[in-house]
Amino acid sequence: MIDKLKKITNNTFELISNEKSQKSLKNINLLLSFFCLLFVTNIFIDYRNEQNFTFKVYFDEIAIIFISYLISSSIWANFMKSNYGGSFSNYFYNWSFSKLGKYIPSGIMTVSVRVNQELPKKQNSKKIFYGLFEEQFIYPLIAIPALFISLNLSSNENKLYIFLITLAISFILFRYIYFKIKPEYISMLDQKFLFLLNLLIQLVLFYQIAINLNYDEPFTVALYYYLSTSIGLFFIGVPGGIGIRELIFLTLTNNFLGNIELINFILKTRLLFIIFDLVFGLIGLIKTTLLNRKAL
């Protein structure tokens, strides 16, 4: 049974890597990106029309989220380059393009864009799927224990220290276990510094947004939202996780702050990510399209 599944999997990877399949994927991705842009634009307009919502952005928030996107893209590009060789910049633009795919149900476009890569001959897309698995699930699996412990087993004064310690322990333990069972490929977890930095900068971003909104306990709000987004990553069928992380966040913070007090935080954070997904997505779309035309 296992051998049969392996054979089906390998045949699937070979089909995706086929030159004809790759050309078809390019056209499909362009069509899907058009619908993504319409969908995201509509979300932005809806949020802007919310009553009592003021979308004021600060430079520190822009700087932090920009750095977080650069770190995430670098991790992916390094992963691809380590496993396949090729151009770091091409992998970066492909990652950027795939950010539009977050808003297509089930992540179809994200997967489609990522596997639509020019890989060295005789190599298939199998390792890309391993990378997508790591990107989607390993971050929350490492972060959730540290976030849960920090919120429930520490005082306000010790939350930061407890989080940092438990995050480091969670990372070390998970990496040890994962490397015992993973297939033969170079994992994102090999980029230890960037991986941990990517985990930390998400919390820094949420913390800074909470500070700028003048919350009394900004670090606790940031921990709750980080926990909500981490849990939300397991709901892969929801476009961009829209509604899921917000529902989890409001449920978790029910006894902490009133929903009305947190609505600005929810909407502002969501809009910031949508804007950056659009910016990076459009950069990737334009650059990928130009590269494809050059190749013709």
Tab-separated table of C-alpha atoms in Angstrom:
chain	number	residue	atom	x	y	z
A	1	MET	CA	0.000	0.000	0.000
A	2	ILE	CA	2.789	2.402	0.954
A	3	ASP	CA	4.728	1.577	-2.220
A	4	LYS	CA	1.606	2.226	-4.290
A	5	LEU	CA	1.110	5.633	-2.645
A	6	LYS	CA	4.759	6.509	-3.260
A	7	LYS	CA	4.368	5.567	-6.936
A	8	ILE	CA	1.241	7.729	-7.313
A	9	THR	CA	2.997	10.630	-5.569
A	10	ASN	CA	6.078	10.388	-7.785
A	11	ASN	CA	3.925	10.224	-10.940
A	12	THR	CA	2.057	13.340	-9.768
A	13	PHE	CA	5.294	15.248	-9.177
A	14	GLU	CA	6.605	14.223	-12.615
A	15	LEU	CA	3.356	15.384	-14.249
A	16	ILE	CA	3.566	18.786	-12.525
A	17	SER	CA	7.212	19.184	-13.546
A	18	ASN	CA	6.351	18.471	-17.204
A	19	GLU	CA	7.046	21.467	-19.487
A	20	LYS	CA	3.507	21.451	-20.899
A	21	SER	CA	2.014	21.383	-17.391
A	22	GLN	CA	4.220	24.272	-16.338
A	23	LYS	CA	3.012	26.413	-19.261
A	24	SER	CA	-0.606	25.647	-18.377
A	25	LEU	CA	0.058	26.592	-14.751
A	26	LYS	CA	1.429	29.980	-15.838
A	27	ASN	CA	-1.816	30.803	-17.620
A	28	ILE	CA	-3.960	29.514	-14.754
A	29	ASN	CA	-1.973	31.549	-12.230
A	30	LEU	CA	-2.435	34.758	-14.221
A	31	LEU	CA	-6.190	34.197	-14.408
A	32	LEU	CA	-6.461	33.394	-10.696
A	33	SER	CA	-4.378	36.435	-9.775
A	34	PHE	CA	-6.913	38.661	-11.539
A	35	PHE	CA	-9.762	37.264	-9.424
A	36	CYS	CA	-7.600	37.540	-6.298
A	37	LEU	CA	-7.055	41.249	-6.911
A	38	LEU	CA	-10.805	41.803	-7.243
A	39	PHE	CA	-11.511	39.793	-4.094
A	40	VAL	CA	-8.888	41.568	-1.965
A	41	THR	CA	-9.925	45.009	-3.227
A	42	ASN	CA	-13.501	44.259	-2.160
A	43	ILE	CA	-12.315	43.223	1.318
A	44	PHE	CA	-10.381	46.475	1.668
A	45	ILE	CA	-13.422	48.554	0.664
A	46	ASP	CA	-15.649	46.668	3.126
A	47	TYR	CA	-13.232	47.236	5.986
A	48	ARG	CA	-12.893	50.920	5.155
A	49	ASN	CA	-16.679	51.269	5.378
A	50	GLU	CA	-16.810	49.869	8.914
A	51	GLN	CA	-18.261	52.395	11.375
A	52	ASN	CA	-15.925	53.853	14.003
A	53	PHE	CA	-12.880	52.398	12.255
A	54	THR	CA	-9.924	54.720	11.703
A	55	PHE	CA	-7.098	53.243	9.661
A	56	LYS	CA	-4.041	55.147	10.846
A	57	VAL	CA	-0.690	53.557	10.039
A	58	TYR	CA	2.635	54.352	11.704
A	59	PHE	CA	6.100	54.098	10.201
A	60	ASP	CA	7.287	51.564	12.805
A	61	GLU	CA	4.443	49.190	11.855
A	62	ILE	CA	5.282	49.494	8.154
A	63	ALA	CA	8.977	48.886	8.833
A	64	ILE	CA	8.357	45.796	10.987
A	65	ILE	CA	5.909	44.117	8.630
A	66	PHE	CA	8.178	44.884	5.653
A	67	ILE	CA	11.096	43.227	7.450
A	68	SER	CA	8.908	40.227	8.330
A	69	TYR	CA	7.997	39.735	4.655
A	70	LEU	CA	11.654	39.984	3.631
A	71	ILE	CA	12.612	37.373	6.230
A	72	SER	CA	9.823	34.997	5.151
A	73	SER	CA	10.726	35.368	1.469
A	74	SER	CA	14.423	34.843	2.223
A	75	ILE	CA	13.691	31.631	4.120
A	76	TRP	CA	11.711	30.298	1.157
A	77	ALA	CA	14.263	31.402	-1.442
A	78	ASN	CA	17.113	29.880	0.601
A	79	PHE	CA	15.112	26.651	0.955
A	80	MET	CA	14.610	26.453	-2.811
A	81	LYS	CA	18.202	27.352	-3.630
A	82	SER	CA	19.565	24.793	-1.145
A	83	ASN	CA	17.405	21.989	-2.567
A	84	TYR	CA	17.375	22.867	-6.266
A	85	GLY	CA	20.079	25.428	-7.001
A	86	GLY	CA	18.998	28.212	-9.332
A	87	SER	CA	18.383	31.918	-8.787
A	88	PHE	CA	17.576	33.360	-5.346
A	89	SER	CA	15.838	36.357	-6.933
A	90	ASN	CA	13.570	34.177	-9.103
A	91	TYR	CA	12.474	32.213	-6.043
A	92	PHE	CA	11.871	35.483	-4.191
A	93	TYR	CA	9.604	36.815	-6.966
A	94	ASN	CA	7.763	33.503	-7.148
A	95	TRP	CA	7.147	33.622	-3.389
A	96	SER	CA	5.913	37.209	-3.721
A	97	PHE	CA	3.530	36.276	-6.547
A	98	SER	CA	2.106	33.443	-4.438
A	99	LYS	CA	0.972	35.910	-1.731
A	100	LEU	CA	-2.025	36.690	-3.951
A	101	GLY	CA	-2.926	33.016	-3.773
A	102	LYS	CA	-3.790	33.254	-0.072
A	103	TYR	CA	-7.178	34.613	-1.093
A	104	ILE	CA	-8.180	31.655	-3.280
A	105	PRO	CA	-9.994	28.895	-1.313
A	106	SER	CA	-7.877	25.908	-0.196
A	107	GLY	CA	-4.644	27.663	-1.173
A	108	ILE	CA	-4.894	26.305	-4.725
A	109	MET	CA	-3.155	29.284	-6.292
A	110	THR	CA	-0.393	29.409	-3.670
A	111	VAL	CA	0.505	25.794	-4.401
A	112	SER	CA	0.102	26.314	-8.150
A	113	VAL	CA	2.446	29.332	-8.213
A	114	ARG	CA	5.084	27.700	-6.022
A	115	VAL	CA	5.306	24.519	-8.109
A	116	ASN	CA	5.393	26.626	-11.279
A	117	GLN	CA	9.192	26.956	-11.064
A	118	GLU	CA	11.967	26.442	-13.546
A	119	LEU	CA	13.830	23.600	-11.887
A	120	PRO	CA	17.035	21.888	-13.010
A	121	LYS	CA	16.487	18.956	-15.335
A	122	LYS	CA	15.603	15.589	-13.831
A	123	GLN	CA	14.265	17.241	-10.670
A	124	ASN	CA	10.599	17.266	-9.731
A	125	SER	CA	8.473	19.413	-7.426
A	126	LYS	CA	8.384	17.006	-4.485
A	127	LYS	CA	10.602	19.105	-2.209
A	128	ILE	CA	8.466	22.182	-2.902
A	129	PHE	CA	5.502	20.402	-1.318
A	130	TYR	CA	7.628	19.584	1.724
A	131	GLY	CA	8.545	23.263	1.925
A	132	LEU	CA	4.892	24.318	1.711
A	133	PHE	CA	4.078	21.878	4.509
A	134	GLU	CA	6.813	23.364	6.688
A	135	GLU	CA	5.759	26.931	5.935
A	136	GLN	CA	2.116	26.227	6.810
A	137	PHE	CA	2.391	23.959	9.838
A	138	ILE	CA	5.813	24.036	11.494
A	139	TYR	CA	5.629	27.688	12.570
A	140	PRO	CA	2.386	27.237	14.535
A	141	LEU	CA	3.465	23.855	15.939
A	142	ILE	CA	6.524	25.533	17.462
A	143	ALA	CA	4.847	28.798	18.485
A	144	ILE	CA	1.586	27.514	20.043
A	145	PRO	CA	3.144	25.756	23.102
A	146	ALA	CA	5.234	28.847	23.931
A	147	LEU	CA	2.263	31.200	23.491
A	148	PHE	CA	-0.063	29.020	25.561
A	149	ILE	CA	2.425	28.703	28.421
A	150	SER	CA	3.204	32.439	28.383
A	151	LEU	CA	-0.480	33.371	28.590
A	152	ASN	CA	-1.514	30.849	31.236
A	153	LEU	CA	1.489	30.086	33.410
A	154	SER	CA	3.157	33.457	33.966
A	155	SER	CA	2.461	36.896	35.408
A	156	ASN	CA	2.421	40.035	33.233
A	157	GLU	CA	5.967	40.915	34.306
A	158	ASN	CA	7.370	37.536	33.272
A	159	LYS	CA	5.413	36.893	30.048
A	160	LEU	CA	8.209	38.045	27.722
A	161	TYR	CA	10.923	35.993	29.411
A	162	ILE	CA	8.724	32.900	29.646
A	163	PHE	CA	7.800	33.233	25.975
A	164	LEU	CA	11.416	33.537	24.815
A	165	ILE	CA	12.560	30.582	26.931
A	166	THR	CA	9.664	28.300	25.989
A	167	LEU	CA	9.940	29.276	22.299
A	168	ALA	CA	13.629	28.311	22.271
A	169	ILE	CA	12.876	24.989	24.015
A	170	SER	CA	9.939	24.288	21.677
A	171	PHE	CA	12.115	25.003	18.629
A	172	ILE	CA	14.960	22.745	19.806
A	173	LEU	CA	12.669	19.840	20.725
A	174	PHE	CA	10.552	20.052	17.576
A	175	ARG	CA	13.631	20.332	15.340
A	176	TYR	CA	15.201	17.285	16.990
A	177	ILE	CA	12.071	15.148	16.554
A	178	TYR	CA	11.335	16.424	13.037
A	179	PHE	CA	14.830	15.668	11.774
A	180	LYS	CA	14.431	12.089	12.985
A	181	ILE	CA	11.429	11.462	10.707
A	182	LYS	CA	11.652	13.911	7.774
A	183	PRO	CA	12.522	12.724	4.216
A	184	GLU	CA	15.857	13.519	2.596
A	185	TYR	CA	15.863	17.235	1.797
A	186	ILE	CA	17.238	20.453	3.293
A	187	SER	CA	14.640	21.794	5.705
A	188	MET	CA	13.765	25.411	6.493
A	189	LEU	CA	14.677	24.512	10.074
A	190	ASP	CA	18.301	24.439	8.922
A	191	GLN	CA	18.044	28.242	8.753
A	192	LYS	CA	17.937	28.426	12.551
A	193	PHE	CA	18.558	32.166	12.980
A	194	LEU	CA	16.135	33.340	10.274
A	195	PHE	CA	13.487	30.838	11.363
A	196	LEU	CA	13.538	31.995	14.993
A	197	LEU	CA	13.718	35.628	13.922
A	198	ASN	CA	10.626	35.113	11.767
A	199	LEU	CA	8.773	33.651	14.744
A	200	LEU	CA	9.747	36.591	16.958
A	201	ILE	CA	9.079	39.428	14.535
A	202	GLN	CA	5.421	38.447	14.212
A	203	LEU	CA	4.975	39.052	17.934
A	204	VAL	CA	6.908	42.323	17.707
A	205	LEU	CA	4.539	43.530	14.970
A	206	PHE	CA	1.373	42.701	16.932
A	207	TYR	CA	2.894	44.272	20.053
A	208	GLN	CA	3.717	47.505	18.211
A	209	ILE	CA	0.211	47.759	16.745
A	210	ALA	CA	-1.284	47.279	20.241
A	211	ILE	CA	1.025	49.999	21.634
A	212	ASN	CA	0.021	52.440	18.901
A	213	LEU	CA	-3.638	51.777	19.743
A	214	ASN	CA	-2.875	52.681	23.394
A	215	TYR	CA	-3.928	49.382	24.955
A	216	ASP	CA	-3.143	48.928	28.650
A	217	GLU	CA	-1.628	45.470	28.178
A	218	PRO	CA	-0.215	45.511	24.630
A	219	PHE	CA	2.015	42.463	25.103
A	220	THR	CA	-0.885	40.304	26.289
A	221	VAL	CA	-3.004	41.436	23.318
A	222	ALA	CA	-0.087	40.567	21.000
A	223	LEU	CA	0.262	37.089	22.544
A	224	TYR	CA	-3.458	36.398	22.147
A	225	TYR	CA	-3.476	37.511	18.514
A	226	TYR	CA	-0.315	35.559	17.718
A	227	LEU	CA	-1.912	32.461	19.249
A	228	SER	CA	-5.055	33.084	17.170
A	229	THR	CA	-3.122	33.432	13.903
A	230	SER	CA	-1.085	30.316	14.707
A	231	ILE	CA	-4.218	28.235	15.303
A	232	GLY	CA	-5.804	29.789	12.195
A	233	LEU	CA	-3.029	28.387	9.995
A	234	PHE	CA	-4.517	24.914	10.426
A	235	PHE	CA	-7.704	26.046	8.631
A	236	ILE	CA	-6.144	25.806	5.181
A	237	GLY	CA	-9.445	25.854	3.271
A	238	VAL	CA	-10.290	29.449	4.267
A	239	PRO	CA	-9.009	32.186	1.877
A	240	GLY	CA	-6.287	34.066	3.763
A	241	GLY	CA	-7.713	32.738	7.027
A	242	ILE	CA	-10.259	35.574	6.828
A	243	GLY	CA	-12.702	35.375	9.728
A	244	ILE	CA	-11.012	32.390	11.380
A	245	ARG	CA	-8.225	34.145	13.265
A	246	GLU	CA	-10.586	37.002	14.163
A	247	LEU	CA	-13.155	34.595	15.604
A	248	ILE	CA	-10.494	32.718	17.587
A	249	PHE	CA	-9.027	36.006	18.843
A	250	LEU	CA	-12.369	37.358	20.073
A	251	THR	CA	-13.148	34.011	21.720
A	252	LEU	CA	-9.801	33.833	23.518
A	253	THR	CA	-9.943	37.465	24.704
A	254	ASN	CA	-13.582	37.332	25.829
A	255	ASN	CA	-12.657	37.774	29.499
A	256	PHE	CA	-9.721	40.080	28.837
A	257	LEU	CA	-11.085	43.016	26.842
A	258	GLY	CA	-14.400	43.882	25.271
A	259	ASN	CA	-14.869	43.056	21.581
A	260	ILE	CA	-15.478	46.718	20.720
A	261	GLU	CA	-12.104	47.706	22.169
A	262	LEU	CA	-10.331	45.122	20.010
A	263	ILE	CA	-12.121	45.743	16.705
A	264	ASN	CA	-9.619	48.398	15.606
A	265	PHE	CA	-6.758	45.997	16.314
A	266	ILE	CA	-8.396	43.209	14.298
A	267	LEU	CA	-9.259	45.371	11.291
A	268	LYS	CA	-5.996	47.278	11.244
A	269	THR	CA	-3.850	44.138	11.439
A	270	ARG	CA	-5.866	42.391	8.739
A	271	LEU	CA	-5.661	45.409	6.419
A	272	LEU	CA	-1.915	45.754	6.905
A	273	PHE	CA	-1.387	42.143	5.829
A	274	ILE	CA	-3.761	42.505	2.881
A	275	ILE	CA	-1.918	45.615	1.686
A	276	PHE	CA	1.475	43.930	1.927
A	277	ASP	CA	0.163	40.767	0.261
A	278	LEU	CA	-1.045	42.985	-2.582
A	279	VAL	CA	2.215	44.930	-2.853
A	280	PHE	CA	4.448	41.855	-2.816
A	281	GLY	CA	1.980	39.914	-4.957
A	282	LEU	CA	1.914	42.587	-7.651
A	283	ILE	CA	5.713	42.868	-7.639
A	284	GLY	CA	5.961	39.100	-8.054
A	285	LEU	CA	3.230	39.037	-10.719
A	286	ILE	CA	4.883	41.768	-12.805
A	287	LYS	CA	8.395	40.361	-12.470
A	288	THR	CA	7.292	36.771	-13.150
A	289	THR	CA	5.344	37.884	-16.226
A	290	LEU	CA	8.367	39.780	-17.558
A	291	LEU	CA	10.655	36.780	-16.943
A	292	ASN	CA	8.202	34.488	-18.750
A	293	ARG	CA	8.137	36.817	-21.763
A	294	LYS	CA	11.925	36.898	-21.869
A	295	ALA	CA	12.010	33.111	-21.914
A	296	LEU	CA	9.730	32.950	-24.973
